[in-house]
Coordinates of C-alpha atoms in Angstrom, one line a residue:
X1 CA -20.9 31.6 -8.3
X2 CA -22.2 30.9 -4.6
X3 CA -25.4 29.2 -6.6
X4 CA -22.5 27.2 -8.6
X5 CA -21.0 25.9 -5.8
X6 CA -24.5 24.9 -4.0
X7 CA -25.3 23.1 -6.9
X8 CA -21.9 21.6 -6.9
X9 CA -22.3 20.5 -3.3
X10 CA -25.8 19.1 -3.9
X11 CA -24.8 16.8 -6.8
X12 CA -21.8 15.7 -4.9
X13 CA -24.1 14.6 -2.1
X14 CA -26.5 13.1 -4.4
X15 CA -23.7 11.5 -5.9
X16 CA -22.2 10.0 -2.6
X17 CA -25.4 8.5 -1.5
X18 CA -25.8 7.1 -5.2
X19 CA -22.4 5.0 -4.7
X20 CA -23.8 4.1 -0.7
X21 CA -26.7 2.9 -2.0
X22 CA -25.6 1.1 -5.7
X23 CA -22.6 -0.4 -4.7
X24 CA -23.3 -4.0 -4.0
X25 CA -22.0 -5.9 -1.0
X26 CA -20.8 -8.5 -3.0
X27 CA -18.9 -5.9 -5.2
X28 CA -17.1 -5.0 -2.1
X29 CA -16.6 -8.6 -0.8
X30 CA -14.8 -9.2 -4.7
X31 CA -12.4 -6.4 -3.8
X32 CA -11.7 -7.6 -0.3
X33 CA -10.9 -10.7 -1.8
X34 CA -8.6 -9.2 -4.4
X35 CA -7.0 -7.4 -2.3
X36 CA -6.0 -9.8 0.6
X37 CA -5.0 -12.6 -2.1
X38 CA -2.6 -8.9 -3.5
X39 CA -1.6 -8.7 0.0
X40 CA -0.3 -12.0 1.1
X41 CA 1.3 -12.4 -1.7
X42 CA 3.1 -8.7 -1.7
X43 CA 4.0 -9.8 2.5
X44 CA 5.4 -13.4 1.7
X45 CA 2.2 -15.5 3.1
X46 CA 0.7 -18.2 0.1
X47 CA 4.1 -19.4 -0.5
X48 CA 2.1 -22.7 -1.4
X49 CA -1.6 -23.3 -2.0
X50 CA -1.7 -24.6 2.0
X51 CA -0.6 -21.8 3.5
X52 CA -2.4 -19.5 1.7
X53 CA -6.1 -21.6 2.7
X54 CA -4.2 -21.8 6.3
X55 CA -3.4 -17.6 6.7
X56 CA -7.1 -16.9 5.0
X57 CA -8.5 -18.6 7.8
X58 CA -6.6 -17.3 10.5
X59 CA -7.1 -14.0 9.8
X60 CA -10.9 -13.9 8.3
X61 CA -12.4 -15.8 11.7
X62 CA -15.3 -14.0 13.6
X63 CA -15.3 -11.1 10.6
X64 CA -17.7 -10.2 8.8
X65 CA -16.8 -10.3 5.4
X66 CA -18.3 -6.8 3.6
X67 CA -17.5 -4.5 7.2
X68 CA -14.2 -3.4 6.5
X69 CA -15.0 -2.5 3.1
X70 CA -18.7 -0.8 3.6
X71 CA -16.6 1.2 6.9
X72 CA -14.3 2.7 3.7
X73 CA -17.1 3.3 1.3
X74 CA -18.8 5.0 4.2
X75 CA -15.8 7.3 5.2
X76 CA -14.7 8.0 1.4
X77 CA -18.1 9.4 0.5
X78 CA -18.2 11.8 3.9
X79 CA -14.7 13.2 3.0
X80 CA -15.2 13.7 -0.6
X81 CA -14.8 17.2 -2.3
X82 CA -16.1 17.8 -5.6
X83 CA -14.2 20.5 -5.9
X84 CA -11.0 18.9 -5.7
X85 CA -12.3 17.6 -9.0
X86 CA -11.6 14.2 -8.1
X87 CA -14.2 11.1 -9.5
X88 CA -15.9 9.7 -7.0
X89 CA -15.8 6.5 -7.8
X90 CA -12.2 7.0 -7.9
X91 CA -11.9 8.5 -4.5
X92 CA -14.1 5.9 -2.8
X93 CA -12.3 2.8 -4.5
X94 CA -8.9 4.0 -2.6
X95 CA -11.0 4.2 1.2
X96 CA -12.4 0.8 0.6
X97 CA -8.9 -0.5 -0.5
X98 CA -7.0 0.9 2.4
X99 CA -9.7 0.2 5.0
X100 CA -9.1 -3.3 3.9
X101 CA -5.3 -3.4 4.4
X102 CA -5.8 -2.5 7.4
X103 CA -7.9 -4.7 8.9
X104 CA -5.9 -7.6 7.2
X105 CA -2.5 -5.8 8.9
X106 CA -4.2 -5.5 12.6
X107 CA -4.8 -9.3 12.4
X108 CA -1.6 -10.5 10.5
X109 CA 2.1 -10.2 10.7
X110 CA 3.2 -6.8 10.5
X111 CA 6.8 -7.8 10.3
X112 CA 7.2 -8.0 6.7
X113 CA 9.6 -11.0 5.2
X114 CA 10.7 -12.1 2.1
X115 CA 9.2 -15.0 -0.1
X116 CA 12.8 -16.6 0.4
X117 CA 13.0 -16.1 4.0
X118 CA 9.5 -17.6 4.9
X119 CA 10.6 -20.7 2.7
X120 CA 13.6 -21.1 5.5
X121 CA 11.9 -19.9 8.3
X122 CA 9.0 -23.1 7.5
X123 CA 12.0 -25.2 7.3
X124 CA 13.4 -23.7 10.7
X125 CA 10.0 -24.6 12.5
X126 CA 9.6 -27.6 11.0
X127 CA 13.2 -29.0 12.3
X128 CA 12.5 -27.3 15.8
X129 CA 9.5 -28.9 16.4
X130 CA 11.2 -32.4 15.4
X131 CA 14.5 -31.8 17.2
X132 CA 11.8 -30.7 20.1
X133 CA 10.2 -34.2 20.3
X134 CA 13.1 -35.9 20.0
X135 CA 15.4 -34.4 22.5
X136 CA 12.1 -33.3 25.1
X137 CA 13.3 -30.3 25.2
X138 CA 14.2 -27.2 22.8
X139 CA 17.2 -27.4 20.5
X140 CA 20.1 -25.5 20.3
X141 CA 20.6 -22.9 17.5
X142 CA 23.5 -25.3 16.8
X143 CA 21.6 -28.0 16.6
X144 CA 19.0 -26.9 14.2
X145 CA 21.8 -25.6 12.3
X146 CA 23.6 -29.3 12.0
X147 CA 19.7 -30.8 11.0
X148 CA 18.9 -28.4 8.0
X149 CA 22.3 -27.5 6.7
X150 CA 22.2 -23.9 7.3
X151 CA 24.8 -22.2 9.8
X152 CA 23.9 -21.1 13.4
X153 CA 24.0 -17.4 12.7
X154 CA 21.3 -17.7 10.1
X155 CA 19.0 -19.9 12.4
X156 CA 19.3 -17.3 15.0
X157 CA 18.6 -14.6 12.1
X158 CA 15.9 -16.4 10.8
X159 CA 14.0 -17.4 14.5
X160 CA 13.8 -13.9 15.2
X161 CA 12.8 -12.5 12.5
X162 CA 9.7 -15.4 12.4
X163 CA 8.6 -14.5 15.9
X164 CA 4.9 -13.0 16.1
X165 CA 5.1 -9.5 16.7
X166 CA 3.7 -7.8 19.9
X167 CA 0.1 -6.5 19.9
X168 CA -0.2 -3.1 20.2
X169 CA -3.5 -3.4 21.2
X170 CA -1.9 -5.0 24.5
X171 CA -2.4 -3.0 27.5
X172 CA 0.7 -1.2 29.1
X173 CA 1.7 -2.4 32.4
X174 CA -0.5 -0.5 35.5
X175 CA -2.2 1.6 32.1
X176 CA -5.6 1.8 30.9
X177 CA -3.9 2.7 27.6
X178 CA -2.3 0.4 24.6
X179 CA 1.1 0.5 22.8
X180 CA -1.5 2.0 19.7
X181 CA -1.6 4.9 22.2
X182 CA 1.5 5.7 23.2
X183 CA 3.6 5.0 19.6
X184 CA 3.9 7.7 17.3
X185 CA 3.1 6.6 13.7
X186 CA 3.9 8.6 10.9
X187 CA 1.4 10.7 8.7
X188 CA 2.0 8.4 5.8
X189 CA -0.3 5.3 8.2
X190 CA -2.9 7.5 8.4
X191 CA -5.9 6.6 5.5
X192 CA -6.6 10.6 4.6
X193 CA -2.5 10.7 3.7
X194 CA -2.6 7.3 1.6
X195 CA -5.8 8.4 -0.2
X196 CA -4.1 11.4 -0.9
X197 CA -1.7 10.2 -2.2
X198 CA -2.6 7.6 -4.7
X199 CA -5.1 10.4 -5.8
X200 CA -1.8 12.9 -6.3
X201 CA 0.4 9.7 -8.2
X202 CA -2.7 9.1 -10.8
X203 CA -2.4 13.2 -11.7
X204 CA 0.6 12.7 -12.0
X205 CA 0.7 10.2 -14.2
X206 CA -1.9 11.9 -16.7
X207 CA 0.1 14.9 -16.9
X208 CA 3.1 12.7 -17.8
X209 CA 0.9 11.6 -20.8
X210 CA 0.7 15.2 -22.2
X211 CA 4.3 14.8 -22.9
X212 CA 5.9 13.0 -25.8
X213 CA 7.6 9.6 -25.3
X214 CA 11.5 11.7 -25.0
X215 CA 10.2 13.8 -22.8
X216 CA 8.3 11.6 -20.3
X217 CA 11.1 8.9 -20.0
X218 CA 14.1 11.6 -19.2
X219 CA 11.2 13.0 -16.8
X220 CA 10.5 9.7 -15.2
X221 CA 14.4 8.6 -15.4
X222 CA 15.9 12.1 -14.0
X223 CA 13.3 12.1 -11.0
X224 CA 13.3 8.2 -10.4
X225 CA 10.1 8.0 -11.1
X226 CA 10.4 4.4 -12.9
X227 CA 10.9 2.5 -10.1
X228 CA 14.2 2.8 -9.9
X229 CA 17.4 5.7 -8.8
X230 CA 17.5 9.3 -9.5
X231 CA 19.7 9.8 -12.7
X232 CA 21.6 12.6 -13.3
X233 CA 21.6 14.4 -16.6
X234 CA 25.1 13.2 -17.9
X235 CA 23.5 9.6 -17.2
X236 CA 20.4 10.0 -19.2
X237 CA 22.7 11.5 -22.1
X238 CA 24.3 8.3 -22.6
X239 CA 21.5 6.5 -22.5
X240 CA 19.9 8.4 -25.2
X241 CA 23.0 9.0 -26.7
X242 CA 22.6 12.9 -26.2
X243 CA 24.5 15.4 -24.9
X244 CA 24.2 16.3 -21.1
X245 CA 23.2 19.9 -22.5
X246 CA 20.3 18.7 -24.9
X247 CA 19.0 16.7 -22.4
X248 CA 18.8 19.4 -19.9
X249 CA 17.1 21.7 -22.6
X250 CA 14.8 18.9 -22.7
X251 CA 14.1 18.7 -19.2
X252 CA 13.6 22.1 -18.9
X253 CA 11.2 22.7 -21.4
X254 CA 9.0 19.1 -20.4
X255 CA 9.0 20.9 -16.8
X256 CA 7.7 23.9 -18.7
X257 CA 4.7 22.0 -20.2
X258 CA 3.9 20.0 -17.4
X259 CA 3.6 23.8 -15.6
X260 CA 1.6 24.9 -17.6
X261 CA -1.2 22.2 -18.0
X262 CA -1.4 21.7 -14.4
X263 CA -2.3 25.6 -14.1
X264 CA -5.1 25.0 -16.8
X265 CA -6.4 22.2 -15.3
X266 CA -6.7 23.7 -12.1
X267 CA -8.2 27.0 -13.6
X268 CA -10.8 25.1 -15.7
X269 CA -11.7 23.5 -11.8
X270 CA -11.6 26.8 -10.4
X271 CA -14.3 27.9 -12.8
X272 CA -16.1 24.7 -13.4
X273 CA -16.7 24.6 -9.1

């Protein structure tokens, strides 16, 4: 077993400086570019084709275009485990993904607003800066109100809301430290936690294939794992036209099988490692 496990351990590192090696730079820049054009869409930037040219620019200036992503490839192959029996390939792809979020979030808005919001809130602006020159000085909430139609409460709402955030690298007052330092974030920031977790949702999702179509949609509906509320059994009955008993038998025995071949699967690891 111990020789097992060596060899295990040598193929993984052979394996992870394969991928450090192989991949391309310009296989990383592609994703980087896939997934900022995801992002700004996802966070309400690219509203129009001007905007989106305008925030690309902002945010890529004195970066270089491949470092965020090599600095994930470089950190997914030093933390991956073969025994986990993850792919690498797999693993890897979710470092360089999320070491590229968060490079775009440290140099763009982290105040998230809607699609329909930034549509108002460019409409705010563009009236305040008018109003500005005309009147040489800034405008009343009331006034920008009167000028684009919308009431006071939602101009105030709106100006907030569009203000840039804070830095947090800013230093605090009489401190060699930053806000970074001194505000807690939750586990779910940090990149080990979101790696972790797409890894667990794609398991997931393959063990919810072993199941037949009934099975996996009352699984998916009873747990909310469509997206969408938690239903309760006498909900998904009605749905399916079943009583609340059959579909709790159901439940019961998908739970069963999904038991089941997750203990196999992580036996036939076990052994394989």
């Amino acid at each position: 077993m111990a020789e097992a496990v060596a060899l295990a351990n040598a193929a993984a590192q052979a394996a992870k400086d394969t991928v450090s090696s192989a991949m391309a730079l310009s296989e990383i820049k592609s994703m980087q570019t896939k997934v900022e054009r995801e992002y700004l869409q996802e966070h309400g930037f690219g509203s129009t084709e001007k905007a989106k040219e305008e925030e690309d620019e902002r945010r890529t200036k004195g970066r270089s275009d491949e470092k965020e992503g090599c600095i994930g490839l470089l950190q997914g192959a030093q933390r991956f485990d073969a025994k986990r029996g993850n792919k690498l390939s797999t693993y890897v792809y979710w470092w360089i993904k999320q070491a590229i979020i968060r490079a775009i979030a440290k140099k763009s808005r982290l105040v998230r607003l809607p699609g329909s919001m930034c549509a108002v809130a460019r409409k705010v602006a563009d009236a305040t800066s008018l109003l500005q020159r005309q009147l040489g000085r800034w405008p009343t909430y009331h006034e920008i109100a009167d000028y684009t139609d919308l009431s006071a409460s939602s101009v105030k709402i709106v100006t907030a809301r569009s203000r840039h955030p804070i830095s947090m690298n800013r230093p605090v007052k009489n401190k060699e430290i930053t806000l970074e330092d001194v505000i807690p974030g939750p586990d779910e920031t940090r990149p080990e936690f979101i790696v972790a977790k797409q890894l667990m949702l794609q398991d997931m999702e393959k063990l919810l294939k072993t199941l037949n179509s009934r099975e996996e949609y009352i699984i998916r509906m009873h747990y909310g794992l469509t997206g969408e509320r938690v239903h309760s059994c006498d909900e998904i009955g009605r749905l399916l036209n079943l009583s609340r008993e059959r579909i709790r038998q159901i439940h019961h025995s998908a739970l069963t099988r999904l038991r089941e071949e997750r203990d196999l699967i992580e036996s036939l690891r076990q052994n394989l490692t």
